[in-house]
Amino acid sequence: MKKVFFTLIFLLFFATAAFAKVNINTATAQELTALPGIGPAKAEAIIQYREANGPFKAVDELNKVKGIGDKILGKIKDEITIDK
């Protein structure tokens, strides 16, 4: 019975984590590369942009980052946030 209980808790934890949005104002390069279309170079560009310009005020502002266009933003828009 304990084994079933812990298995359910384990699955619930990972299911919740899988649906969590990535905060583009606080995410590490590794967290950003988990997004579709974002590799190490684009992840670093996102981090450099927010370090130079401050936190993103809107998700759409990600378009200002070199290498992030409408196509990539469209792929990841539902998976990212600026909320705390």
XYZ file of C-alpha atoms in Angstrom:
84
model
C 0.000 0.000 0.000
C 2.850 2.382 0.834
C 4.452 1.687 -2.514
C 1.263 2.644 -4.381
C 0.881 5.791 -2.287
C 4.454 6.944 -2.934
C 4.131 6.148 -6.627
C 1.015 8.325 -6.855
C 2.721 11.178 -4.997
C 5.751 10.869 -7.274
C 3.606 10.967 -10.423
C 1.596 13.916 -9.145
C 4.774 15.857 -8.415
C 6.154 15.341 -11.920
C 2.806 16.002 -13.600
C 2.611 19.342 -11.788
C 6.193 20.202 -12.711
C 5.548 19.340 -16.353
C 2.751 21.914 -16.529
C 4.612 24.655 -14.667
C 5.408 27.705 -16.752
C 8.961 28.953 -17.150
C 9.454 32.445 -15.743
C 11.609 34.232 -18.328
C 12.669 36.794 -15.717
C 14.200 34.254 -13.357
C 14.897 31.106 -15.397
C 18.374 29.705 -15.734
C 19.837 28.869 -19.133
C 19.098 25.202 -18.457
C 15.437 25.936 -17.695
C 15.111 28.081 -20.817
C 16.578 25.362 -23.053
C 13.722 23.085 -21.986
C 11.438 25.291 -24.093
C 10.829 24.254 -27.721
C 13.075 26.123 -30.137
C 15.331 27.527 -27.401
C 18.849 26.181 -27.476
C 21.864 27.266 -25.429
C 22.626 30.318 -27.602
C 19.066 31.667 -27.452
C 18.867 30.945 -23.728
C 22.023 32.994 -23.183
C 20.639 35.773 -25.400
C 17.499 35.899 -23.231
C 19.576 36.122 -20.058
C 21.862 38.799 -21.532
C 18.850 40.818 -22.699
C 17.203 40.822 -19.266
C 20.518 41.662 -17.571
C 21.007 44.630 -19.910
C 17.386 45.847 -19.991
C 15.859 44.684 -16.732
C 13.032 42.203 -16.292
C 10.585 41.545 -19.085
C 7.355 43.487 -18.583
C 5.374 41.320 -21.005
C 5.865 37.918 -22.600
C 5.723 39.523 -26.066
C 8.814 41.567 -25.208
C 10.785 38.368 -25.783
C 10.545 39.307 -29.494
C 13.198 41.958 -28.825
C 15.791 39.257 -28.096
C 18.012 38.488 -31.064
C 17.001 35.138 -32.554
C 13.500 35.091 -31.060
C 10.878 35.800 -33.671
C 7.136 35.413 -33.954
C 7.432 31.725 -34.864
C 9.408 30.760 -31.753
C 7.360 33.058 -29.529
C 4.209 31.395 -30.836
C 5.585 27.963 -29.896
C 6.499 28.898 -26.341
C 4.006 31.628 -25.423
C 1.755 29.225 -23.483
C 4.748 27.776 -21.632
C 6.305 31.002 -20.334
C 5.376 33.681 -17.826
C 6.714 36.850 -16.251
C 4.719 36.368 -13.063
C 6.438 35.699 -9.777
